[in-house]
Coordinates of C-alpha atoms and ligand atoms in Angstrom, one line a residue:
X18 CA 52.5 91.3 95.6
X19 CA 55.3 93.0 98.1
X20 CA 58.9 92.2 97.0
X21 CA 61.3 91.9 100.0
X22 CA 64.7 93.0 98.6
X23 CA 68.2 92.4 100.0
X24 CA 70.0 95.9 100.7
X25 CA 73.6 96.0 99.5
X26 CA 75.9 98.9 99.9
X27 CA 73.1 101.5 100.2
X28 CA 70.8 100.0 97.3
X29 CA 68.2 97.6 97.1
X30 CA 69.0 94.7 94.9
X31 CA 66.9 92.1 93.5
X32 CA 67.4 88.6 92.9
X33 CA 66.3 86.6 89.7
X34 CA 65.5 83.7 92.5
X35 CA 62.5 84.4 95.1
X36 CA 60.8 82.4 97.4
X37 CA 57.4 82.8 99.2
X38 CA 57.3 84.7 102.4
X39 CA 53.5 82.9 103.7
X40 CA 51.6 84.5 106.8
X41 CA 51.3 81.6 109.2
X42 CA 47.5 82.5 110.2
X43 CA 46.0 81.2 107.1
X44 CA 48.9 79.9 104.5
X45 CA 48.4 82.6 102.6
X46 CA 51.6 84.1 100.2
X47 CA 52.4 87.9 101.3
X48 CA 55.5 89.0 99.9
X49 CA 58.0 87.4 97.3
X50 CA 61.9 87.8 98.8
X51 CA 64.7 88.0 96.6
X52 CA 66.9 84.9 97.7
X53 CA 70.2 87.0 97.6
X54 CA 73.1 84.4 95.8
X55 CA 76.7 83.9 96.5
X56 CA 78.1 87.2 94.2
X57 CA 75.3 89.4 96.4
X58 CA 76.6 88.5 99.8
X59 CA 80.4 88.8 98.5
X60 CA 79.1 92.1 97.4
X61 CA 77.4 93.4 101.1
X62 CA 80.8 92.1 102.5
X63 CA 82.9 94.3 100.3
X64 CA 80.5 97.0 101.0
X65 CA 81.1 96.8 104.6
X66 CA 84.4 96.3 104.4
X67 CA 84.6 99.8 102.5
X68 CA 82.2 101.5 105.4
X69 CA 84.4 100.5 108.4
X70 CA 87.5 101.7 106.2
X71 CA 85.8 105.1 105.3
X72 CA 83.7 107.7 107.5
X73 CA 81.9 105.2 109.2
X74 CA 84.9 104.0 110.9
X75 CA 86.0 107.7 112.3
X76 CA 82.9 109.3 112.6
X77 CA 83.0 110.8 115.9
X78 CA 81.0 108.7 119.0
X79 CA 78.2 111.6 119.4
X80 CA 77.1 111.2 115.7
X81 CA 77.2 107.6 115.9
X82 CA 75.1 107.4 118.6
X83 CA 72.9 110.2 116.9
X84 CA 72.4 108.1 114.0
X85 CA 71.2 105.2 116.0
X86 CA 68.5 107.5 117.7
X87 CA 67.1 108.6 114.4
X88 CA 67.0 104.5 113.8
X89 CA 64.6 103.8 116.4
X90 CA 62.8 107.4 116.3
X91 CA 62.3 105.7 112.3
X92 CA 61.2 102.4 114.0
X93 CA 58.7 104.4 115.8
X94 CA 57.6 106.8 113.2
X95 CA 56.7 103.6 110.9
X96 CA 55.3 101.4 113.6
X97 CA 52.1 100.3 112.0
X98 CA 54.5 98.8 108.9
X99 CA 56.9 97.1 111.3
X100 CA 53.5 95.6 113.0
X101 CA 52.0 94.5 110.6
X102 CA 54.9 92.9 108.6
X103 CA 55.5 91.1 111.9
X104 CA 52.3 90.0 112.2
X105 CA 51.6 88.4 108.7
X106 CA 55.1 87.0 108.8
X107 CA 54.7 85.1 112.3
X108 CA 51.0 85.2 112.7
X109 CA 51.7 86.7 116.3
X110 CA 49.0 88.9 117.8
X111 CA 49.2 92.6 118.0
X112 CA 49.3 92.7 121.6
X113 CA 52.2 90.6 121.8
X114 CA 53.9 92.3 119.0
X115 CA 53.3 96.0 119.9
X116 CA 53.8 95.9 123.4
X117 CA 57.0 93.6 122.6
X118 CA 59.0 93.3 119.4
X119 CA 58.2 96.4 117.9
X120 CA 59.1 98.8 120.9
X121 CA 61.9 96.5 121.9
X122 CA 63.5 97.0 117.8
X123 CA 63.2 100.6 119.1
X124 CA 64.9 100.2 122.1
X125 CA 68.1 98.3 121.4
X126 CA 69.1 101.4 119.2
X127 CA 68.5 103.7 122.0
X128 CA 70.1 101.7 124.5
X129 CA 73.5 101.3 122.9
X130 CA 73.1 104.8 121.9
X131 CA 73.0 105.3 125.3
X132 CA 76.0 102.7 126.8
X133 CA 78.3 104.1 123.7
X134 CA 78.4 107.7 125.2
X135 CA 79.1 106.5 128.2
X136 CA 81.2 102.9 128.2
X137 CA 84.0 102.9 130.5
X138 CA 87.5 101.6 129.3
X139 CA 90.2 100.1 131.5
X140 CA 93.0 102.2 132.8
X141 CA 95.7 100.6 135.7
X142 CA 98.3 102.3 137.1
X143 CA 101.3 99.7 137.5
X144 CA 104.0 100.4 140.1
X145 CA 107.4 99.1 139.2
X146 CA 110.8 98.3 140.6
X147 CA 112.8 101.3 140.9
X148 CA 109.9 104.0 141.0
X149 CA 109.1 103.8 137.6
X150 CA 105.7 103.4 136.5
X151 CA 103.2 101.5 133.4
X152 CA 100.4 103.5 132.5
X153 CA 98.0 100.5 130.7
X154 CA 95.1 102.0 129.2
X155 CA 92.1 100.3 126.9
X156 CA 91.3 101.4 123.3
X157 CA 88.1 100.3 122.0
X158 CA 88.7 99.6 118.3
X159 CA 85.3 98.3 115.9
X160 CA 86.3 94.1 114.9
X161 CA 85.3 95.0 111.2
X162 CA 82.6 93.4 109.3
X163 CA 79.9 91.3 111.3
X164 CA 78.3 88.3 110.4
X165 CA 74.8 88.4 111.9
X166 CA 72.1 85.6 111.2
X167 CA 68.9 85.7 113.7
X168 CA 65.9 83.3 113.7
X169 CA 62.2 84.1 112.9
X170 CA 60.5 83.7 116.8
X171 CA 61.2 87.2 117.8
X172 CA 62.5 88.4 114.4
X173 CA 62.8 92.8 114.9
X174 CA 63.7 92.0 118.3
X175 CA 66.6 89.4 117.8
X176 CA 68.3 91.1 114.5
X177 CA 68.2 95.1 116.1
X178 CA 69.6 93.2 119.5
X179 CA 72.9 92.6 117.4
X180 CA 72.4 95.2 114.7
X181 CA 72.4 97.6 117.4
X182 CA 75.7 97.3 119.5
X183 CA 77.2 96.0 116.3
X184 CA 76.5 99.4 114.7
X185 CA 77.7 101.2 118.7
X186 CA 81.3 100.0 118.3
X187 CA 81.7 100.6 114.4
X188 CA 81.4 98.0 112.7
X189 CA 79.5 97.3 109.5
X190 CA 76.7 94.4 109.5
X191 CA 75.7 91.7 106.7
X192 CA 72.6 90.3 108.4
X193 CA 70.8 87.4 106.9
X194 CA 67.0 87.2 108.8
X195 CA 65.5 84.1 108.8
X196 CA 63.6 82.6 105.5
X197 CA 60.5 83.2 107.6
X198 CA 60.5 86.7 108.2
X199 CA 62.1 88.7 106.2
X200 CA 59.6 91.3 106.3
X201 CA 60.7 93.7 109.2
X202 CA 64.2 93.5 108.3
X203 CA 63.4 94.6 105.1
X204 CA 61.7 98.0 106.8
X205 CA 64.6 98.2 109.1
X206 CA 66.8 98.7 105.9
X207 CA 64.6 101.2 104.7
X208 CA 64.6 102.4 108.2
X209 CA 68.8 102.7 107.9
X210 CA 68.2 104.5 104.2
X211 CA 66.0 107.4 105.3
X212 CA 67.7 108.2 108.4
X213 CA 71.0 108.3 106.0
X214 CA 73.1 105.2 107.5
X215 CA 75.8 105.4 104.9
X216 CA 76.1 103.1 102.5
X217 CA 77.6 99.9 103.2
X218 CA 77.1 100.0 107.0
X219 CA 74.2 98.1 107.3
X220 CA 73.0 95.3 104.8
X221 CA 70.8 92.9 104.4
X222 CA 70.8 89.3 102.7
X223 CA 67.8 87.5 102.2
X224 CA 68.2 83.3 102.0
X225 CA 68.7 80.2 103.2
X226 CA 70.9 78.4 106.0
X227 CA 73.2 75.6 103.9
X228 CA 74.1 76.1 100.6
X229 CA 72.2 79.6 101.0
X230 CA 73.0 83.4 102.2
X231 CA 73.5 81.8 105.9
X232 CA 76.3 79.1 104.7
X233 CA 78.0 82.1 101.9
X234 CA 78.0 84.5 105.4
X235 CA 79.8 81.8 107.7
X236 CA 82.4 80.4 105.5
X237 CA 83.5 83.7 103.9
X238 CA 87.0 84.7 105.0
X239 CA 86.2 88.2 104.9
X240 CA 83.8 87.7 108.1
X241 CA 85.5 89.3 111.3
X242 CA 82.7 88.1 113.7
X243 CA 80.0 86.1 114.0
X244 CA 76.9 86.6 115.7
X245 CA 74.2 84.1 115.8
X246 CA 70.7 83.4 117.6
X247 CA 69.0 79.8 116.5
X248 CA 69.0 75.9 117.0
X249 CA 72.0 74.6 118.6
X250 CA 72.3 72.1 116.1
X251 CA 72.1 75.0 113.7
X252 CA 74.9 76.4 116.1
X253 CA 77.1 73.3 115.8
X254 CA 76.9 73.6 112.1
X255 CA 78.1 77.0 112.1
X256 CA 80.8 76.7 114.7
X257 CA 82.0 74.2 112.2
X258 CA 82.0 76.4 109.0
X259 CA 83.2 79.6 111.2
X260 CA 86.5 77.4 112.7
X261 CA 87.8 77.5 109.4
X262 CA 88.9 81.1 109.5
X263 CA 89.5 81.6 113.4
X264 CA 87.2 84.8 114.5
X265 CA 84.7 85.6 117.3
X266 CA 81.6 84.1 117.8
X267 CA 78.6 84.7 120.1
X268 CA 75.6 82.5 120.5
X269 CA 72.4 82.4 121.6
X270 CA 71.2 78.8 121.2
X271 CA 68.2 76.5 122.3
X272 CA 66.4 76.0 125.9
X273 CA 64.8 73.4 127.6
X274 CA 63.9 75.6 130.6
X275 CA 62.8 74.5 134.0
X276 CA 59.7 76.9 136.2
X277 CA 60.3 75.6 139.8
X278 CA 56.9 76.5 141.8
X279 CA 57.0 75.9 145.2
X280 CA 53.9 75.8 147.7
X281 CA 54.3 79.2 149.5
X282 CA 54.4 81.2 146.2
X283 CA 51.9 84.5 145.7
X284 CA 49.4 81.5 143.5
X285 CA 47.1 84.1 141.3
X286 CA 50.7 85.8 140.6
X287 CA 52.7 82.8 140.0
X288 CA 49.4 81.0 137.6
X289 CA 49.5 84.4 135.6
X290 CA 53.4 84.5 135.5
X291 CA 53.2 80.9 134.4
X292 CA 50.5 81.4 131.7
X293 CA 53.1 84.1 130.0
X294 CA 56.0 81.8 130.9
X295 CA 54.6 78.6 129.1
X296 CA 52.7 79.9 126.4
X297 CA 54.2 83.3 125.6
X298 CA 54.5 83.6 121.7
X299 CA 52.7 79.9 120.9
X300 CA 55.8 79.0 123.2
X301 CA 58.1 79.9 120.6
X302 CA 60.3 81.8 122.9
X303 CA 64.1 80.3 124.0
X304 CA 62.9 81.2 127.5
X305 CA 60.0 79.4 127.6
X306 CA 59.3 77.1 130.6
X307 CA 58.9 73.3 129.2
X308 CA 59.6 71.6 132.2
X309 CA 57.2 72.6 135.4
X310 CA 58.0 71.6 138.8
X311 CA 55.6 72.2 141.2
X312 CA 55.7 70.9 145.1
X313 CA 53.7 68.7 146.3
X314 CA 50.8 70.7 148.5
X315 CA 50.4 72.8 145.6
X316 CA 50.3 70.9 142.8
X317 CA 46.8 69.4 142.3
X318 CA 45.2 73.2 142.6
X319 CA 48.2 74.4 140.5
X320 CA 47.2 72.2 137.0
X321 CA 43.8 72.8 137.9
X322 CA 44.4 76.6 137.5
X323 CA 46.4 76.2 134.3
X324 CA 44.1 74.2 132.9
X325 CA 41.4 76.4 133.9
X326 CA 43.4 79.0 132.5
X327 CA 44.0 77.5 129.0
X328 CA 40.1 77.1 128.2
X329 CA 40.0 81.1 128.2
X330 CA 43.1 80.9 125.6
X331 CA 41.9 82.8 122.5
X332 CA 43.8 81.6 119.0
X333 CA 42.6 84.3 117.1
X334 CA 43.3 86.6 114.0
X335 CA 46.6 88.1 114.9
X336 CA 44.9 91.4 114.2
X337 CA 42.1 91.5 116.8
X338 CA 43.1 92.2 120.2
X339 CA 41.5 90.0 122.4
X340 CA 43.7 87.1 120.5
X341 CA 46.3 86.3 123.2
X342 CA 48.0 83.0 121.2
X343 CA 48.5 82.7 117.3
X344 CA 49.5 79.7 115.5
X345 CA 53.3 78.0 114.8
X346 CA 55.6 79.7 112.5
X347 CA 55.2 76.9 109.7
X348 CA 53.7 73.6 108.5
X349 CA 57.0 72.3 109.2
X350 CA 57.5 73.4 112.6
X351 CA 53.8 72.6 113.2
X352 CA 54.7 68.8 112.3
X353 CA 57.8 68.9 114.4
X354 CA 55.7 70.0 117.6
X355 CA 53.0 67.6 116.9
X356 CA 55.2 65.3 116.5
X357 CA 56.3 65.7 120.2
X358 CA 52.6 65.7 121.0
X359 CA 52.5 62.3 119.5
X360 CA 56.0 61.0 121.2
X361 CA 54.9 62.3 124.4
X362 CA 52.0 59.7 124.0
X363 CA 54.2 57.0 123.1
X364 CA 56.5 57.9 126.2
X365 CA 53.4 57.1 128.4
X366 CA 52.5 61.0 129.4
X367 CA 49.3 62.1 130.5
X368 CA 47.5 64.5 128.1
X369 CA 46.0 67.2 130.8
X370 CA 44.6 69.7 128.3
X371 CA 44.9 70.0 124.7
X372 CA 47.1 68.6 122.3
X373 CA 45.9 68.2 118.8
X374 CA 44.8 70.8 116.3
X375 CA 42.2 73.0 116.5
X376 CA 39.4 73.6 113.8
X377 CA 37.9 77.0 113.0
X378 CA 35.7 77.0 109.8
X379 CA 37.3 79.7 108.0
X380 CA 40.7 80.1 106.8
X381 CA 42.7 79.8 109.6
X382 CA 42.4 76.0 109.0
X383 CA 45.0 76.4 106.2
X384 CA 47.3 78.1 108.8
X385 CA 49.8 76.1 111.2
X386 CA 47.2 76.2 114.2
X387 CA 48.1 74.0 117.3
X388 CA 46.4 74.1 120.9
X389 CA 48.1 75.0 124.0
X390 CA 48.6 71.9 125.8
X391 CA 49.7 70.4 129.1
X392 CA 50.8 66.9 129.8
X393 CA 52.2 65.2 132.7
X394 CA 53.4 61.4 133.8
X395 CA 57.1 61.7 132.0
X396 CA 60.0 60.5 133.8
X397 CA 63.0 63.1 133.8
X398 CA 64.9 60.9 131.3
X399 CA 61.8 60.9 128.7
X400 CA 63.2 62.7 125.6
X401 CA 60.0 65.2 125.7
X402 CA 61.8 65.9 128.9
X403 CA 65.3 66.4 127.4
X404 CA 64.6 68.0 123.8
X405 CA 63.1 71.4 123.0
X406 CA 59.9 71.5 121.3
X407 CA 59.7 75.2 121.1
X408 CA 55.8 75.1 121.0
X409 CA 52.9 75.4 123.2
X410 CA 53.4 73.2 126.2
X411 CA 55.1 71.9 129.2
X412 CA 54.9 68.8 131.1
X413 CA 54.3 69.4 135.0
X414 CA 56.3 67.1 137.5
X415 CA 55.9 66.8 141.1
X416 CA 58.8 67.3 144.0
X417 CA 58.9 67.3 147.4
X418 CA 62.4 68.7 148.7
X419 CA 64.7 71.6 147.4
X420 CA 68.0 69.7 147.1
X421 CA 65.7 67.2 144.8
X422 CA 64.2 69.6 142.6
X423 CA 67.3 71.5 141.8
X424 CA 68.7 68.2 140.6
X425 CA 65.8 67.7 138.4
X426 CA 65.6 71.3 137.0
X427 CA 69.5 71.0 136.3
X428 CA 69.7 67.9 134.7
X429 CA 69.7 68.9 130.8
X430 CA 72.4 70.0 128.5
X431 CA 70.7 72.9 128.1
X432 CA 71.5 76.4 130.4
X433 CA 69.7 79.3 129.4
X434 CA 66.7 80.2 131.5
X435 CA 64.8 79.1 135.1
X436 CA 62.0 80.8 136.9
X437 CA 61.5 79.9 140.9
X438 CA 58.3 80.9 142.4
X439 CA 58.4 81.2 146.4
X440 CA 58.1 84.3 149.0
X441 CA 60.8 82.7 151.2
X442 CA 63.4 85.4 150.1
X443 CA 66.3 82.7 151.5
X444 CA 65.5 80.2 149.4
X445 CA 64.7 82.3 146.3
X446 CA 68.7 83.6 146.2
X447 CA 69.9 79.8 147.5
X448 CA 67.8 77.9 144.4
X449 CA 68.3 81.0 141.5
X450 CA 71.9 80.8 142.5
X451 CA 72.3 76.8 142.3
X452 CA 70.5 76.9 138.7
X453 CA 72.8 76.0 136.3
X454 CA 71.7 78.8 133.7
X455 CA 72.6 82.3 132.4
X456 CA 69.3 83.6 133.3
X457 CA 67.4 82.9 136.5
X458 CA 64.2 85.0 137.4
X459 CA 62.5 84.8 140.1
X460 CA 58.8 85.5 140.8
X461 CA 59.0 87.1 137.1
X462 CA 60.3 85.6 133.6
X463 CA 61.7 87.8 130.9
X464 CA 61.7 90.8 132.6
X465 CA 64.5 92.5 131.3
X466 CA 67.4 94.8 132.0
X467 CA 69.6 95.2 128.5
X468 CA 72.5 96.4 130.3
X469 CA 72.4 92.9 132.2
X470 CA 74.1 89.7 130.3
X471 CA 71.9 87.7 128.2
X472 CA 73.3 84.3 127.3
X473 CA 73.2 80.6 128.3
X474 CA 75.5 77.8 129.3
X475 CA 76.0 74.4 127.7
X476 CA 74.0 73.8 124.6
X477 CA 72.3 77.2 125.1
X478 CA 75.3 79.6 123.9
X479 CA 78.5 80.8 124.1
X480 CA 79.2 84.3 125.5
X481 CA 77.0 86.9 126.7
X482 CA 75.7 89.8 125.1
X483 CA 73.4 92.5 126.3
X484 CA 74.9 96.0 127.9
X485 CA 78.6 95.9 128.3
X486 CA 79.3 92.3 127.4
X487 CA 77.7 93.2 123.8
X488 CA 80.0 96.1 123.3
X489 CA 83.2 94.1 124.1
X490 CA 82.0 91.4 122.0
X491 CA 81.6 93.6 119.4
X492 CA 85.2 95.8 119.8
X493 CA 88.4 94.9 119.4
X494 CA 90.0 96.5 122.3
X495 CA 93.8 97.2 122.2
X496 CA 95.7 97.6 125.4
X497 CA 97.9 100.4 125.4
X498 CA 101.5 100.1 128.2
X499 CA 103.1 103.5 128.6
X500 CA 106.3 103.3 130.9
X501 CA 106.9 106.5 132.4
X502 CA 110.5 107.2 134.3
X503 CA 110.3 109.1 137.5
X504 CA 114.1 110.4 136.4
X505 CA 113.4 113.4 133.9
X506 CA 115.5 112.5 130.8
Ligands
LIG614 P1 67.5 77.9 113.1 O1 68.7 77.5 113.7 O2 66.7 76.9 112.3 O3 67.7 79.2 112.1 C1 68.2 80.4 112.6 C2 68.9 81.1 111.5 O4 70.0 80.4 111.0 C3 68.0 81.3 110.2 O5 68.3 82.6 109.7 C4 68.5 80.2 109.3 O6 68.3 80.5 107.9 C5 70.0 80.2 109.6 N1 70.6 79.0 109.3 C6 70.2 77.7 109.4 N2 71.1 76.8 109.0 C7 72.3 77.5 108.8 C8 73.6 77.2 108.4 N3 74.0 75.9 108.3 N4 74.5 78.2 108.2 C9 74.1 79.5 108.4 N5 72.9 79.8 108.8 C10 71.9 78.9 109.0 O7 66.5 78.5 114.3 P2 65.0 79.0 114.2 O8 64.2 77.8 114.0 O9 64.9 80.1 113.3 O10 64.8 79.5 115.7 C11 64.3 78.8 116.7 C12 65.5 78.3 117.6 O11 66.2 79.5 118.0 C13 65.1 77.6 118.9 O12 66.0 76.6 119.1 C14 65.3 78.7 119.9 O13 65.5 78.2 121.2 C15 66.5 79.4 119.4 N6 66.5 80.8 120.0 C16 67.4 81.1 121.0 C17 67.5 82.4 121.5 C18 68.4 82.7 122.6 O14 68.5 84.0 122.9 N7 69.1 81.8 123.2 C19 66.6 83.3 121.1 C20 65.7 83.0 120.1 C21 65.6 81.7 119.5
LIG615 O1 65.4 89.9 125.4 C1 66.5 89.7 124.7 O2 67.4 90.5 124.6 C2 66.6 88.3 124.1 N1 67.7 88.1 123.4 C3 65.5 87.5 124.1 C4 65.5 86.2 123.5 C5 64.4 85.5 123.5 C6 64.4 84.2 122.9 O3 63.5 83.7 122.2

């Protein structure tokens, strides 16, 4: 059986306490992880804490960034491994996860690689009574030792996003991956070993949220920052912990996303847009589109064509590559999301297509399986309408008027993510500009730009990360005030 370690200042270190790591396809154990207790964490926090002190901290920005090129050159040279960990850990198809997570791990460390060479700092010239002058100019300093705990829906993906920039400016990382997938942080640790990250600048923790790795991480004083991607309730919980001890925090929370299609869209483009926009990753995606608006001349031959569209869905082995939809990360999650299948009933919705579980005959039926599903009927105020399911569907309303349906699409707590659907270029900056959101795409969804900023508003996150805004999160930046005399002295 494969033994997922936790990495602590350079070594791999194993736990007397280990929990099952189970591929979600068919419930079937694949690795045992080494639940890392509270001695272990202090430990990878005094190991970073030591790397930022010693040559981590001075090394000069060109080897840095060189480092961080060998890291995703490594990503790339083992990418069967990081595939096929991320497969059995989230049962996600191969040509989701090799066209996605995998080169996108790779990416992050070439990106910041990149925006650390060439990251501007502030300079102003300040003109003061007299003649004299202020020469203000901005030092970019790392924070220290960052806290970094990522969830398991795009696991490489989410943890390299932080890990990377984190690692641009300096600083030393104690990440914690989510219970469900440990497994490609566990090669991205190797990954930091061979290239010869030094010791102490990048560990890993395996565990838990409360009473776990995740609550030992956010309540340590010896945290500098905090970086966190999950649940906003998970979010409230460790706002709480992380008040205690005043320090940054950035994070990337929950969705409960709005698609608004109107009728003069490009329809094949805007059906296959919403396909990937609904259903991407079982829906497990923070960007995903639950809430569908679609105006009225176009909404009748709009469900028709999802519908139509969902029949030809193929929840497959995560290996072949015709699958295009795997199961839900867990028997728990799984019961959540049927759940909302079942309250969506109660609520009075309409099931269009799918929603129950399917049944294969072979031993996918012990995996967390669900089918893609559309309903429709919901008032805005139902609470399928307000809470995230973070699984395979989306309820489609009707509207008739602009100034309406931006009401509707804005009305939850939630602000991450919209995607508008028209040709009328007017009204595609008038309605992406009136969204209440960080991220607004237009005839597109999750097309991305990582020097752009990635973040919601509301109970979607705090801060932005992504280009620039990750390296200022991630750097203390002094300002330095030099007055200079115009009198020689
Ligand atoms: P989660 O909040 O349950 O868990 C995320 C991580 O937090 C895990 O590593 C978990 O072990 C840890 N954790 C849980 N409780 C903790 C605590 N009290 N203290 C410290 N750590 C704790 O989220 P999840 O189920 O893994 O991920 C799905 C959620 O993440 C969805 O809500 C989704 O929208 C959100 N998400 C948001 C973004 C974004 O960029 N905005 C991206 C991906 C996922
Ligand atoms: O693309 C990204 O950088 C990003 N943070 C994506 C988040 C997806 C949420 O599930």
């Amino acid at each position: 059986m494969k033994q997922y370690r936790n990495y602590i200042g350079g070594r791999f270190v194993d736990s007397d306490r280990c929990f099952d790591d189970v591929d979600p396809a068919d419930g079937r154990v694949v690795a045992r992880v080494h639940e890392a207790n509270r001695a272990m964490v202090d430990a990878a926090i005094a190991a970073a804490r030591s790397a930022v002190a010693g040559p981590w901290g001075k090394m000069p920005v060109a080897d840095r960034a060189a480092l961080l090129y060998r890291v995703a050159d490594e990503i790339e040279r083992r990418f069967d491994d990081f595939l096929e960990a991320e497969m059995s850990d989230t049962g996600k198809p191969t040509a989701l996860a090799s066209t996605l997570d995998i080169p996108r791990g790779a990416a992050n460390f070439r990106v910041f690689a990149d925006i650390l060479k060439t990251a501007p700092l502030e300079s102003f010239m300040t003109d003061l009574p007299g003649g004299a002058q202020a020469l203000n100019y901005t030092v970019r300093k790392p924070l220290g030792v960052v806290g970094i705990i990522s969830p398991w829906n795009l696991p490489l993906l989410l943890l390299t996003w932080k890990v990377a920039p984190a690692l641009a400016c300096g600083n030393a990382v104690v990440c914690k991956p989510s219970e469900e997938t440990p497994g490609t942080a566990t090669l991205l640790a190797e990954a930091m070993d061979a290239v010869g990250m030094p010791p102490g600048v990048f560990n890993l923790v395996h565990g838990f949220g409360p009473g776990s790795a995740g609550e030992f991480i956010t309540t340590s004083p010896d945290i500098d920052a905090i970086t966190f991607t999950g649940e906003s309730r998970t979010g409230s919980a460790i706002m709480r912990a992380a008040a205690e001890h005043v320090r940054p925090i950035s994070f990337e929370l929950g969705g409960k996303n709005a698609a608004i299609v109107f009728a003069d869209c490009d329809f094949e483009k805007t059906v296959d847009g919403m396909m990937r926009a609904i259903y991407m990753n079982s829906g497990q995606v923070c960007l995903c589109s639950e809430r569908v608006f679609v105006e009225r001349p176009l909404h009748d031959r709009f469900v028709q064509a999802l519908t139509e569209r969902l029949a030809a869905v193929r929840l497959g082995w995560p290996k072949d590559p015709q699958t295009t939809m795997g199961p839900l990360i867990s028997a728990e999650h799984r019961d959540k999301v049927l759940g909302y299948y079942a309250l969506a009933r109660d609520e009075g919705a309409r099931i269009v297509a799918g929603g129950g579980v399917p049944s294969f005959g072979d031993a996918r039926d012990n995996g967390f399986w669900i089918e893609p599903t559309v309903i429709a009927g919901l008032p805005d105020s139902a609470r399928c309408m307000k809470e995230e399911i973070f699984g395979p569907i989306c309820h489609i309303s009707v509207f008739d008027d602009e100034a309406e349906v931006i009401r509707r699409a804005n009305d939850t707590r939630y602000g991450l993510a919209a995607t508008i659907w028209t040709s009328n270029l007017n009204r595609a900056h008038r309605v992406s500009q009136a969204m209440k959101v960080g991220l607004a795409w237009v005839n597109s969804w999750f097309l991305r730009d990582l020097r752009t900023p990635f973040g919601g508003t509301g109970l979607s996150g705090i801060g932005r990360e992504g280009g620039m805004h990750s390296m200022n999160f991630y750097s203390e930046l002094t300002n330095v005030c030099i007055r200079i005399d115009q009198e020689p002295t």
